Short mmCIF file of C-alpha atoms in Angstrom, two decimals:
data_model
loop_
_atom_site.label_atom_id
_atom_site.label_comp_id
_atom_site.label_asym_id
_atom_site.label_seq_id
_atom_site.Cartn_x
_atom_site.Cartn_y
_atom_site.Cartn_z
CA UNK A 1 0.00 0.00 0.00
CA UNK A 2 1.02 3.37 -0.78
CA UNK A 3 2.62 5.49 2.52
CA UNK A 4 0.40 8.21 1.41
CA UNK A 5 -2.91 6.75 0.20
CA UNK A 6 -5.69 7.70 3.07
CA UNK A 7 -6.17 4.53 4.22
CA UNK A 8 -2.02 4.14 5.31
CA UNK A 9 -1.12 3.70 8.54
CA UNK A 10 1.02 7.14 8.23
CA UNK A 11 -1.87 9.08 6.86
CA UNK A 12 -4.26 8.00 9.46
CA UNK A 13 -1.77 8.87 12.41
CA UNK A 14 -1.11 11.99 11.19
CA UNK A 15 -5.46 12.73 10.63
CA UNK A 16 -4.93 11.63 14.43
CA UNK A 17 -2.38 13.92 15.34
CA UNK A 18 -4.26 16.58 14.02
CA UNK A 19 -7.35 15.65 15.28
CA UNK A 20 -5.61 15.70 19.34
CA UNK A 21 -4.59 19.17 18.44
CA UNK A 22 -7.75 20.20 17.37
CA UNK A 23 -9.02 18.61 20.25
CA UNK A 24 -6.21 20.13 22.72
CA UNK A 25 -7.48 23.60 21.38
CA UNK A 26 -11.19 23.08 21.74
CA UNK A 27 -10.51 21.97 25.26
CA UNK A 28 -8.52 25.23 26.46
CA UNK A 29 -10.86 27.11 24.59
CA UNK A 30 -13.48 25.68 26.34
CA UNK A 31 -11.62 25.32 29.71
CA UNK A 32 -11.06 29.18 30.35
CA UNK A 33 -13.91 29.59 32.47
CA UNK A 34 -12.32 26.98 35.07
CA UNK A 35 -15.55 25.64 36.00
CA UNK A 36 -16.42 23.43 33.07
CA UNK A 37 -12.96 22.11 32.46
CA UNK A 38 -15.26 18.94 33.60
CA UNK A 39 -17.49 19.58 30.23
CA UNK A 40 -14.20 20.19 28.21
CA UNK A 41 -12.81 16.87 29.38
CA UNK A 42 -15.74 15.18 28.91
CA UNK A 43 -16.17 16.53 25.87
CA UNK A 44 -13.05 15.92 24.24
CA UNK A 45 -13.28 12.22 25.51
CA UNK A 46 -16.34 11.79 23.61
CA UNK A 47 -14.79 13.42 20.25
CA UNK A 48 -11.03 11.84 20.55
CA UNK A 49 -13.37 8.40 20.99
CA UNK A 50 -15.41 9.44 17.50
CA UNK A 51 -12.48 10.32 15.77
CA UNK A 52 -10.47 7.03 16.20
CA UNK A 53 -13.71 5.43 15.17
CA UNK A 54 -13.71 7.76 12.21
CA UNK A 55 -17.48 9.02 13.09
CA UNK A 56 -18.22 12.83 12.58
CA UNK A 57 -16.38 16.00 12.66
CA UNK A 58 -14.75 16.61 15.29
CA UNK A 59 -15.25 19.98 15.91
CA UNK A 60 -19.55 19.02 16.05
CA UNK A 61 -18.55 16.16 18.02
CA UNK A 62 -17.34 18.29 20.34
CA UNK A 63 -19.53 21.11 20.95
CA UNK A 64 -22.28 18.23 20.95
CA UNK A 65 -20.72 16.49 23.69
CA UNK A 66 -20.32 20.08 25.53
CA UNK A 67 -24.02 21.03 25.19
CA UNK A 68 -25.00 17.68 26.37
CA UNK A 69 -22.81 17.10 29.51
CA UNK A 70 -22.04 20.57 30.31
CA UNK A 71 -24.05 20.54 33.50
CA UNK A 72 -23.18 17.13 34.55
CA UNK A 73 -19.88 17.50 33.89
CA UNK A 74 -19.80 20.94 36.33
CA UNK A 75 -21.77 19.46 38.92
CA UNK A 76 -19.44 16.39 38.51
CA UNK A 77 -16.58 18.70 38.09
CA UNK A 78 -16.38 21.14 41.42
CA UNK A 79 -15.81 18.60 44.17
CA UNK A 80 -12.85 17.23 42.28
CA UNK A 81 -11.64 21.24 41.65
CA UNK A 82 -12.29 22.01 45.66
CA UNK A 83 -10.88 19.00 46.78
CA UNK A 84 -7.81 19.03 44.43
CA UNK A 85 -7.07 22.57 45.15
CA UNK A 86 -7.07 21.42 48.82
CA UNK A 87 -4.69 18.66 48.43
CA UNK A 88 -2.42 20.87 46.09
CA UNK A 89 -2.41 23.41 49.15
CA UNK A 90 -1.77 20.57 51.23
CA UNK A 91 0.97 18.92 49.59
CA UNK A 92 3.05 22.04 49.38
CA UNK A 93 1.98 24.12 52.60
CA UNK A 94 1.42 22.11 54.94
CA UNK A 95 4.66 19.63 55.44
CA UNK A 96 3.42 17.78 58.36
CA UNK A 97 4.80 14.10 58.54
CA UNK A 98 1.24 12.82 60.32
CA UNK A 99 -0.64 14.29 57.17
CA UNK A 100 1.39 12.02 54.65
CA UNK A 101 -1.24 8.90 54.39
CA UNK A 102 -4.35 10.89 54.33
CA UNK A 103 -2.75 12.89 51.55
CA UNK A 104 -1.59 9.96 49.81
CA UNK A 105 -4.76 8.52 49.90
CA UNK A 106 -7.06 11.64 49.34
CA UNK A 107 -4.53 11.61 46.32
CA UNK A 108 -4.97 8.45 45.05
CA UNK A 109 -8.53 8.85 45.22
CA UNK A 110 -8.90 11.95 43.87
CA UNK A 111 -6.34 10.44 40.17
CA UNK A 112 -9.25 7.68 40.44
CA UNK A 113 -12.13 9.19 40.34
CA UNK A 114 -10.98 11.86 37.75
CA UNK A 115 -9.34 9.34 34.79
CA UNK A 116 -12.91 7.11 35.15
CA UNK A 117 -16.10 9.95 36.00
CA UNK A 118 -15.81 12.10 32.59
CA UNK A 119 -15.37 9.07 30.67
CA UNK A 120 -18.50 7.51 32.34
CA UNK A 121 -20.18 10.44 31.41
CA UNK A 122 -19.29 10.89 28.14
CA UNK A 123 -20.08 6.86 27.74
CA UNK A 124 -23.13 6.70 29.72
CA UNK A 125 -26.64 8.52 31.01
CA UNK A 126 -26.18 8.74 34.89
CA UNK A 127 -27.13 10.99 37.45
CA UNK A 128 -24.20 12.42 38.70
CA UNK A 129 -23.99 10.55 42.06
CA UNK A 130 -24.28 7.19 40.18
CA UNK A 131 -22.08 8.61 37.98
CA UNK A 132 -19.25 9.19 40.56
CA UNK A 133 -19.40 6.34 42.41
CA UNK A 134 -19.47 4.04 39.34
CA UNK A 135 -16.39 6.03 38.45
CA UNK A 136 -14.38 4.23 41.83
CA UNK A 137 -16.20 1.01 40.78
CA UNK A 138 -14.64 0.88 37.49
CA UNK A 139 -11.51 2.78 38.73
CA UNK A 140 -10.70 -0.69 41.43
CA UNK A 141 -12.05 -2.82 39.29
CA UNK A 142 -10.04 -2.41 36.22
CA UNK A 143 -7.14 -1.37 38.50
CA UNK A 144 -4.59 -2.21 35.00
CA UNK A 145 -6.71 0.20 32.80
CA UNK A 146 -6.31 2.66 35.72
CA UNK A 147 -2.48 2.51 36.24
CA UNK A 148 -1.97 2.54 32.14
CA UNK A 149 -3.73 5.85 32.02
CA UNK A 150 -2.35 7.22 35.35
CA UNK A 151 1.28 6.20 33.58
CA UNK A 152 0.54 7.96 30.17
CA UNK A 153 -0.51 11.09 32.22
CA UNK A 154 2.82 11.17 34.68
CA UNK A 155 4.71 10.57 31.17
CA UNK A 156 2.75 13.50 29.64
CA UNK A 157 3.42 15.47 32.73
CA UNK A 158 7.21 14.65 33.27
CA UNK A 159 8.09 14.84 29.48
CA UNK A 160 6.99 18.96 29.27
CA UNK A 161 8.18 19.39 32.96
CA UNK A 162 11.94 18.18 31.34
CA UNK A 163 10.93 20.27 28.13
CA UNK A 164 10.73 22.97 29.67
CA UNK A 165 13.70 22.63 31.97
CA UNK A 166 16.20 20.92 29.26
CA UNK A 167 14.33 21.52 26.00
CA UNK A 168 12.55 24.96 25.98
CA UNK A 169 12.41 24.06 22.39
CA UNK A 170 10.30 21.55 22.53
CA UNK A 171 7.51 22.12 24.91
CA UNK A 172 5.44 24.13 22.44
CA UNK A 173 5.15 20.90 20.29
CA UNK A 174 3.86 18.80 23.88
CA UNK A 175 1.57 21.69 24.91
CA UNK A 176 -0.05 21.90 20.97
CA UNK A 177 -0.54 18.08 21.30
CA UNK A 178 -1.75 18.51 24.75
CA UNK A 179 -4.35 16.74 26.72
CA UNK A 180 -5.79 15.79 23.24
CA UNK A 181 -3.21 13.69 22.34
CA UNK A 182 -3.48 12.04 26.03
CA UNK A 183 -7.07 11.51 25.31
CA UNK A 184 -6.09 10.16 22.67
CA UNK A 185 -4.10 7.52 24.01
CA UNK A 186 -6.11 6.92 27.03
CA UNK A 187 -9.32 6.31 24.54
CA UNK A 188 -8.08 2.46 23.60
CA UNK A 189 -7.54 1.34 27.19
CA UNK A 190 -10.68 2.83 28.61
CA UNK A 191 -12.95 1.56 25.74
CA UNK A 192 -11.38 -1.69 26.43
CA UNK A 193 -12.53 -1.96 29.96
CA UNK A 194 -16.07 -0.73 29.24
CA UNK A 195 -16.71 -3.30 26.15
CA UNK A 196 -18.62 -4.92 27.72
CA UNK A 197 -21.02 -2.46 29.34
CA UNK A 198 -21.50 -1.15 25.32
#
């Protein structure tokens, strides 16, 4: 097969590429008024998932997704912003060697129950309690699907943090790919777990 015919495997990663960037800026866009970064998540979730599975635009995708979970997606949102602004504050202010297993577990909770709820909602209709404690049930019970998106986010996280320390030159290309091009990634594994619940 020709490298560039559509159907190649280097012309479809680079439509992907594209499409996390296009995702990464619909998502800041989106994101500016902090309290429905929940929405944009869920939201670009929902159109990373459509665009591997070549359905849509992704741009309508998108703004559908938005519309439809924006107040979930808040509601779902603000305990995760309040509590993770605590446990930032925590974690750097107050250095108190009692406090280091309740903030290592408010932590772990916390990475939980963000990498499953938008996904849930994106995937499923839910009210938003249901919808946040399915997101620990599927969090513990695909523990390996947890951990591989955990990992791809520290890697995301460490790679512009050492950009921008060793490489200035090359965190602009990480922060244009973005969380798109995590969403990207994480799509596959969390689809996997959920298969069966399609």
């Amino acid at each position: 097969m020709n490298m560039l015919s559509p159907d190649s495997w280097l012309m479809r990663g680079m439509a992907d590429v594209v499409d996390a960037i296009w995702i990464n800026v619909l998502m800041v866009v989106t994101s500016i008024p902090l309290v429905t970064i929940g929405a944009s998540v869920t939201a670009g979730y929902d159109a990373a998932r459509r665009s591997l599975d070549g359905e849509g635009h992704v741009t309508a995708n998108y703004f559908r997704a938005f519309r439809d979970n924006v107040v979930a997606a808040t509601l779902l949102w603000l305990p995760f912003l309040a509590v993770g602004a605590g446990l930032a504050y925590a974690w750097v202010v107050l250095q108190i060697t009692p406090l280091l297993v309740p903030k290592f577990g408010l932590t772990i909770l916390w990475v939980i129950g963000f990498e499953w709820v938008f996904v849930l909602q994106a995937r499923f209709e839910n009210d938003v309690l249901h919808t946040l404690a399915n997101a620990y049930v599927f969090g513990v019970t695909n523990v390996v699907s947890t951990l591989a998106v955990v990992v791809i986010d520290v890697v995301f996280v460490v790679l512009v943090v050492a950009s921008v320390i060793y490489l200035p030159g090359g965190a602009p290309l990480l922060l244009i790919l973005g969380y798109g091009a995590v969403l990207m990634l994480h799509v596959p594994i969390m689809e996997r777990a959920l298969r069966r619940y399609r």
